[in-house]
Amino acid sequence: MSKKMPLDGIIVADFTWVGAGPIATRFLSEYGAKVIKIETKSKPEILRMTGPFKDGIPGVDRSGYFSNRNPNKQSISLNMKHPKARDVAARIIEKSDLVINNFRPGVMEKWKLGYEDVKKIKPDIIFVTMSMQGSSGPHSSYMGFGATLNALVGFNHLSGFPDQPPFGTGTNYSDHVAVPTHTIFALMAAFRHRNKTGKGQFIEIPQSEAAICMKPVAVMDYAVNGREQSRIGNRHLNAAPHGVYRTSGDKRWIGIAVYNDSEWESLKNVMGNPAWANDPKFATKEGRMANQDQLDSMIEKWTSGQDGHELMQKLAGSGVRAGMVLNAKDMLEDPQMQARGHWVYLDHPEIGVSAYNGCPVHMSKTPAQYKTAAPLLGQHTEEVMKEFLNMDDREYKQLEADQVFA
Amino acid sequence: MESKTSPLADVRVLELAGEVGSCAGKMFADLGADVIHIEPPQGDPARAYQPFYKDVPSTEGSLEYQYFNTNKRGMVLDITTEEGKEIFLKLVKTADILIENERPGCLDQLGLGYSQLSAVNPKLVHVAITPFGQDGPYKDFPQSDLVCMAMGGFLYLAGKDDEKPSRAYGDQAYMMGSLYAAMGSIIALYHAEATGEGQFLDVSMQESVSTALENAVQYYDLEGIIRRSLIGAEAGYGTYPCWDGYVFVMAAMGKNRYLWDPFVDWLIEDKIEGAEVLRGDEWLDPLYRRKEESVETFKKIVEPFLMNKDKLFLYEESQRRKCCVFPVSSPKDVYNNPQLQYRKFFKTMYHEALGGEIHYPGPAYDMTEMKWELSKPAPVFGQHTSEILQELGYTPDQIAVLVKGGVVVVKEDAA
């Protein structure tokens, strides 16, 4: 008998696709919710068509990009362009607690499944929409992607080296944590509210706004001080030395951060107290902040040629904040990540056993559960129709023949 | 607006946290929870962080401290003293959630670990945010955002080819740990309210960061490829200069034509020299676009086009033409962004101790039934110590003794 999970009994009609949406509903499934992912075979979502693929061979059921975001979920194929599909969706929604999507504003409404429509099907429904920039305002209908959103909200301008064009994080950063975790936070408050009052509600998460909340200090600085912060590479406004330094090997670096005088003393000790480091101009934080070019070049001289892993052990063991810049291979092999059991290996009919992120929140009583790998496209159509909607065989066959599940 | 409720008004959160966990506490506070930010006598380290309000360094002026502590009550308490522990335990009894970012084992040594706290309050949700988690070979490594970014695999992606990586703005590893802590604790709260069962939540920042690697881990797992960033490594996908700064052009997308064609049409309509070259079918092949020569050709054609146009024009006009050019916004651009301005996203609040208004970003969510609001600025040092102690039953005389003993700090003019 499985332990009771926090979200046992919660049912999700999941219209999300690609990034932030599926990552959010993934969390719900990890803590016990039943997530029914509504897709269509006639137009598979972008991520199913985006690599990496098992053995490099493309296929809608072979993408590791898609799979990592969709474990535990059920997938049904429902062609929303078919007139009868709306009725099937409505029957799912009638038995659901949450309807969630991350389309551009208007898509759900076009299907007559906007909040006002859905409320008539299930009055206490919680309806979440995660549009790019919200549903009102001059840019509300703009198309965009995680990579472009990062530029829009300021990450790019502020990330990169000062003498180079703005680089950003190199990823679709805002998709991954900022938007999905904010979504779940609001949603859980809404579930709680519904338990107390019986009322559902409409929640909109503009992805741009959730991303700006990730640390808006530069914007606040502009608003109050008129200052325009810019890129500072690996430096920090409140610590020095603070950088990424080359070590031995190809594309190998170590990050070292010194926040105060005692950490500086520790670093000097590990470096063997070289004469340059004892220059009084480095003795105070102000002095170190003012002489970072020289500090960085001397430290890099010292790290270059050393084994980064050994260096990290030595530094961290002496109380210096230091860590290797790990790549994806390192991450899978990292002793700490392994000791924590972070990587979850799930068996998928086409991909076989592959690596998924576990949840970084380890709950002592109700740990995240991983029951099934990502679903094949439409894998659970029949099961959901017959077992969840109690559809009889005749009706199912008819809808199938009508191409509603295409 | 008035009919909306503060959805977490009946929740009490203790936050024994500085820069790492404050964001999680803020999320509760902004939805109405009673969040008590407990600072040690030396203060939350974020109070010393630049930039400051009007550039004047002071205990209250750090913008970072101000942002992350809105709507909270503040208490200064030395939990390493016997009296301090006693007060802390009394508070724990009244709390639903504790958020902390102490080193693993640190609270246990003080007699304030989860086993002791749950004995006092079995429903307590205790969330601990640490760099590497509570166990494992690196658990005692000292904390830094840079280290978590590096060890979480994220920093490696922030560069292409052999370039040295550059870290993300704004201590994002701390932010990720904090957001997961917020998400986990509200899920665990929901569980505790339904079952009476509290629990311990162990949040690792390294693991939090590792969830932001896009498809990099799967690339290695399934195809044996160790990838870095593709930004700038492919024609039509990356940052290009324009008249007043930079824009992010996203014209390339797999083997798809739908972003590429309208962008090229625009160049041709603008009579840009050489633009016809980009019509060729070879440009729809990602491998062709990734050739150094292609990257250079694209750049040479596009730069003269972009250089006489500004960011906002390129952004708005590209959307009209169904292609995708976004501004690389500076902080000023973000503040003045027409969409955010229309939505009145930025809020101001007067701060008495600073004698002026601070500008804050607004909520990450619009909700029909629930209220997100900024009702009070971050507490000044020791502002609510006395108030909270009185709620716990301490008399003014007892409080005076605690102040004298250095157990608590009470803001001088706060009676």
mmCIF file of N, CA and C in Angstrom, chain A residues 48-107:
data_model
loop_
_atom_site.group_PDB
_atom_site.id
_atom_site.type_symbol
_atom_site.label_atom_id
_atom_site.label_comp_id
_atom_site.label_asym_id
_atom_site.label_seq_id
_atom_site.Cartn_x
_atom_site.Cartn_y
_atom_site.Cartn_z
ATOM 1 N N ARG A 48 8.689 16.973 -28.583
ATOM 2 C CA ARG A 48 8.754 15.577 -29.052
ATOM 3 C C ARG A 48 9.593 15.470 -30.326
ATOM 4 N N MET A 49 9.690 16.598 -31.045
ATOM 5 C CA MET A 49 10.426 16.620 -32.307
ATOM 6 C C MET A 49 11.833 17.201 -32.137
ATOM 7 N N THR A 50 12.225 17.458 -30.879
ATOM 8 C CA THR A 50 13.509 18.096 -30.634
ATOM 9 C C THR A 50 14.420 17.161 -29.850
ATOM 10 N N GLY A 51 15.669 17.103 -30.266
ATOM 11 C CA GLY A 51 16.629 16.187 -29.662
ATOM 12 C C GLY A 51 17.025 16.587 -28.269
ATOM 13 N N PRO A 52 17.794 15.767 -27.623
ATOM 14 C CA PRO A 52 18.417 14.535 -28.125
ATOM 15 C C PRO A 52 17.419 13.387 -28.271
ATOM 16 N N PHE A 53 17.764 12.484 -29.189
ATOM 17 C CA PHE A 53 16.945 11.298 -29.382
ATOM 18 C C PHE A 53 17.749 10.059 -29.007
ATOM 19 N N LYS A 54 17.055 9.038 -28.580
ATOM 20 C CA LYS A 54 17.709 7.769 -28.283
ATOM 21 C C LYS A 54 18.524 7.331 -29.509
ATOM 22 N N ASP A 55 19.800 7.101 -29.304
ATOM 23 C CA ASP A 55 20.730 6.719 -30.377
ATOM 24 C C ASP A 55 20.774 7.719 -31.532
ATOM 25 N N GLY A 56 20.320 8.933 -31.289
ATOM 26 C CA GLY A 56 20.368 9.956 -32.326
ATOM 27 C C GLY A 56 19.306 9.785 -33.410
ATOM 28 N N ILE A 57 18.382 8.833 -33.207
ATOM 29 C CA ILE A 57 17.352 8.597 -34.237
ATOM 30 C C ILE A 57 16.072 9.344 -33.860
ATOM 31 N N PRO A 58 15.654 10.334 -34.681
ATOM 32 C CA PRO A 58 14.468 11.106 -34.337
ATOM 33 C C PRO A 58 13.193 10.264 -34.302
ATOM 34 N N GLY A 59 12.228 10.732 -33.538
ATOM 35 C CA GLY A 59 10.945 10.047 -33.431
ATOM 36 C C GLY A 59 10.146 10.702 -32.327
ATOM 37 N N VAL A 60 8.817 10.752 -32.461
ATOM 38 C CA VAL A 60 7.998 11.473 -31.468
ATOM 39 C C VAL A 60 8.077 10.842 -30.080
ATOM 40 N N ASP A 61 8.474 9.579 -30.028
ATOM 41 C CA ASP A 61 8.593 8.920 -28.729
ATOM 42 C C ASP A 61 10.043 8.654 -28.355
ATOM 43 N N ARG A 62 10.970 9.447 -28.924
ATOM 44 C CA ARG A 62 12.384 9.158 -28.688
ATOM 45 C C ARG A 62 13.157 10.341 -28.097
ATOM 46 N N SER A 63 12.461 11.437 -27.818
ATOM 47 C CA SER A 63 13.174 12.637 -27.363
ATOM 48 C C SER A 63 13.441 12.631 -25.858
ATOM 49 N N GLY A 64 14.708 12.772 -25.504
ATOM 50 C CA GLY A 64 15.065 12.888 -24.091
ATOM 51 C C GLY A 64 14.685 14.248 -23.524
ATOM 52 N N TYR A 65 14.618 15.236 -24.388
ATOM 53 C CA TYR A 65 14.212 16.589 -23.970
ATOM 54 C C TYR A 65 12.776 16.531 -23.448
ATOM 55 N N PHE A 66 11.917 15.890 -24.254
ATOM 56 C CA PHE A 66 10.522 15.736 -23.864
ATOM 57 C C PHE A 66 10.396 14.849 -22.622
ATOM 58 N N SER A 67 11.123 13.742 -22.620
ATOM 59 C CA SER A 67 10.886 12.750 -21.564
ATOM 60 C C SER A 67 11.205 13.307 -20.186
ATOM 61 N N ASN A 68 12.292 14.079 -20.070
ATOM 62 C CA ASN A 68 12.673 14.571 -18.740
ATOM 63 C C ASN A 68 11.583 15.439 -18.116
ATOM 64 N N ARG A 69 10.749 16.037 -18.937
ATOM 65 C CA ARG A 69 9.727 16.941 -18.405
ATOM 66 C C ARG A 69 8.374 16.273 -18.196
ATOM 67 N N ASN A 70 8.283 15.009 -18.562
ATOM 68 C CA ASN A 70 6.952 14.413 -18.538
ATOM 69 C C ASN A 70 6.828 13.035 -17.895
ATOM 70 N N PRO A 71 7.652 12.696 -16.902
ATOM 71 C CA PRO A 71 7.444 11.396 -16.281
ATOM 72 C C PRO A 71 6.132 11.388 -15.511
ATOM 73 N N ASN A 72 5.655 10.200 -15.210
ATOM 74 C CA ASN A 72 4.465 10.011 -14.350
ATOM 75 C C ASN A 72 3.151 10.403 -15.013
ATOM 76 N N LYS A 73 3.204 11.014 -16.185
ATOM 77 C CA LYS A 73 1.956 11.547 -16.765
ATOM 78 C C LYS A 73 1.312 10.529 -17.682
ATOM 79 N N GLN A 74 0.030 10.722 -17.901
ATOM 80 C CA GLN A 74 -0.680 9.952 -18.918
ATOM 81 C C GLN A 74 -0.850 10.847 -20.137
ATOM 82 N N SER A 75 -0.746 10.265 -21.313
ATOM 83 C CA SER A 75 -0.923 11.065 -22.528
ATOM 84 C C SER A 75 -2.122 10.566 -23.305
ATOM 85 N N ILE A 76 -2.978 11.507 -23.669
ATOM 86 C CA ILE A 76 -4.038 11.143 -24.603
ATOM 87 C C ILE A 76 -3.877 11.977 -25.864
ATOM 88 N N SER A 77 -4.275 11.407 -26.976
ATOM 89 C CA SER A 77 -4.271 12.167 -28.219
ATOM 90 C C SER A 77 -5.695 12.607 -28.503
ATOM 91 N N LEU A 78 -5.866 13.901 -28.622
ATOM 92 C CA LEU A 78 -7.198 14.457 -28.856
ATOM 93 C C LEU A 78 -7.043 15.574 -29.868
ATOM 94 N N ASN A 79 -7.636 15.398 -31.008
ATOM 95 C CA ASN A 79 -7.497 16.406 -32.054
ATOM 96 C C ASN A 79 -8.525 17.513 -31.839
ATOM 97 N N MET A 80 -8.081 18.585 -31.232
ATOM 98 C CA MET A 80 -9.018 19.649 -30.835
ATOM 99 C C MET A 80 -9.675 20.329 -32.037
ATOM 100 N N LYS A 81 -9.160 20.081 -33.204
ATOM 101 C CA LYS A 81 -9.806 20.661 -34.391
ATOM 102 C C LYS A 81 -11.089 19.905 -34.735
ATOM 103 N N HIS A 82 -11.233 18.694 -34.198
ATOM 104 C CA HIS A 82 -12.440 17.915 -34.468
ATOM 105 C C HIS A 82 -13.581 18.409 -33.580
ATOM 106 N N PRO A 83 -14.775 18.589 -34.147
ATOM 107 C CA PRO A 83 -15.886 19.130 -33.345
ATOM 108 C C PRO A 83 -16.225 18.290 -32.108
ATOM 109 N N LYS A 84 -16.022 16.983 -32.170
ATOM 110 C CA LYS A 84 -16.391 16.154 -31.012
ATOM 111 C C LYS A 84 -15.328 16.161 -29.906
ATOM 112 N N ALA A 85 -14.146 16.693 -30.229
ATOM 113 C CA ALA A 85 -13.041 16.650 -29.258
ATOM 114 C C ALA A 85 -13.341 17.532 -28.049
ATOM 115 N N ARG A 86 -14.021 18.618 -28.330
ATOM 116 C CA ARG A 86 -14.331 19.555 -27.242
ATOM 117 C C ARG A 86 -15.178 18.863 -26.175
ATOM 118 N N ASP A 87 -16.098 18.038 -26.612
ATOM 119 C CA ASP A 87 -16.961 17.327 -25.677
ATOM 120 C C ASP A 87 -16.149 16.353 -24.812
ATOM 121 N N VAL A 88 -15.192 15.670 -25.449
ATOM 122 C CA VAL A 88 -14.347 14.749 -24.682
ATOM 123 C C VAL A 88 -13.522 15.535 -23.657
ATOM 124 N N ALA A 89 -12.948 16.659 -24.113
ATOM 125 C CA ALA A 89 -12.168 17.496 -23.191
ATOM 126 C C ALA A 89 -13.039 17.957 -22.031
ATOM 127 N N ALA A 90 -14.269 18.336 -22.344
ATOM 128 C CA ALA A 90 -15.178 18.821 -21.297
ATOM 129 C C ALA A 90 -15.471 17.726 -20.271
ATOM 130 N N ARG A 91 -15.574 16.488 -20.753
ATOM 131 C CA ARG A 91 -15.839 15.389 -19.814
ATOM 132 C C ARG A 91 -14.635 15.143 -18.905
ATOM 133 N N ILE A 92 -13.437 15.362 -19.431
ATOM 134 C CA ILE A 92 -12.238 15.245 -18.582
ATOM 135 C C ILE A 92 -12.232 16.370 -17.555
ATOM 136 N N ILE A 93 -12.519 17.562 -18.056
ATOM 137 C CA ILE A 93 -12.490 18.738 -17.170
ATOM 138 C C ILE A 93 -13.521 18.615 -16.050
ATOM 139 N N GLU A 94 -14.656 18.050 -16.374
ATOM 140 C CA GLU A 94 -15.715 17.876 -15.384
ATOM 141 C C GLU A 94 -15.230 17.080 -14.174
ATOM 142 N N LYS A 95 -14.280 16.195 -14.408
ATOM 143 C CA LYS A 95 -13.773 15.372 -13.309
ATOM 144 C C LYS A 95 -12.422 15.872 -12.805
ATOM 145 N N SER A 96 -11.997 17.045 -13.249
ATOM 146 C CA SER A 96 -10.670 17.548 -12.883
ATOM 147 C C SER A 96 -10.746 18.647 -11.827
ATOM 148 N N ASP A 97 -9.635 18.864 -11.178
ATOM 149 C CA ASP A 97 -9.511 19.966 -10.218
ATOM 150 C C ASP A 97 -8.831 21.174 -10.847
ATOM 151 N N LEU A 98 -8.046 20.899 -11.859
ATOM 152 C CA LEU A 98 -7.214 21.952 -12.433
ATOM 153 C C LEU A 98 -7.174 21.810 -13.945
ATOM 154 N N VAL A 99 -7.323 22.954 -14.623
ATOM 155 C CA VAL A 99 -7.074 23.019 -16.064
ATOM 156 C C VAL A 99 -5.893 23.967 -16.234
ATOM 157 N N ILE A 100 -4.878 23.532 -16.934
ATOM 158 C CA ILE A 100 -3.670 24.365 -17.041
ATOM 159 C C ILE A 100 -3.146 24.368 -18.470
ATOM 160 N N ASN A 101 -2.689 25.555 -18.907
ATOM 161 C CA ASN A 101 -2.133 25.668 -20.258
ATOM 162 C C ASN A 101 -1.078 26.758 -20.280
ATOM 163 N N ASN A 102 -0.215 26.697 -21.272
ATOM 164 C CA ASN A 102 0.735 27.800 -21.485
ATOM 165 C C ASN A 102 0.718 28.259 -22.946
ATOM 166 N N PHE A 103 -0.494 28.300 -23.505
ATOM 167 C CA PHE A 103 -0.653 28.823 -24.868
ATOM 168 C C PHE A 103 -0.631 30.337 -24.870
ATOM 169 N N ARG A 104 -0.587 30.862 -26.095
ATOM 170 C CA ARG A 104 -0.821 32.293 -26.227
ATOM 171 C C ARG A 104 -2.271 32.590 -25.853
ATOM 172 N N PRO A 105 -2.536 33.792 -25.315
ATOM 173 C CA PRO A 105 -3.920 34.114 -24.947
ATOM 174 C C PRO A 105 -4.847 33.879 -26.147
ATOM 175 N N GLY A 106 -5.989 33.274 -25.904
ATOM 176 C CA GLY A 106 -6.984 33.096 -26.967
ATOM 177 C C GLY A 106 -7.132 31.672 -27.469
ATOM 178 N N VAL A 107 -6.117 30.841 -27.273
ATOM 179 C CA VAL A 107 -6.190 29.480 -27.830
ATOM 180 C C VAL A 107 -7.274 28.654 -27.120
#
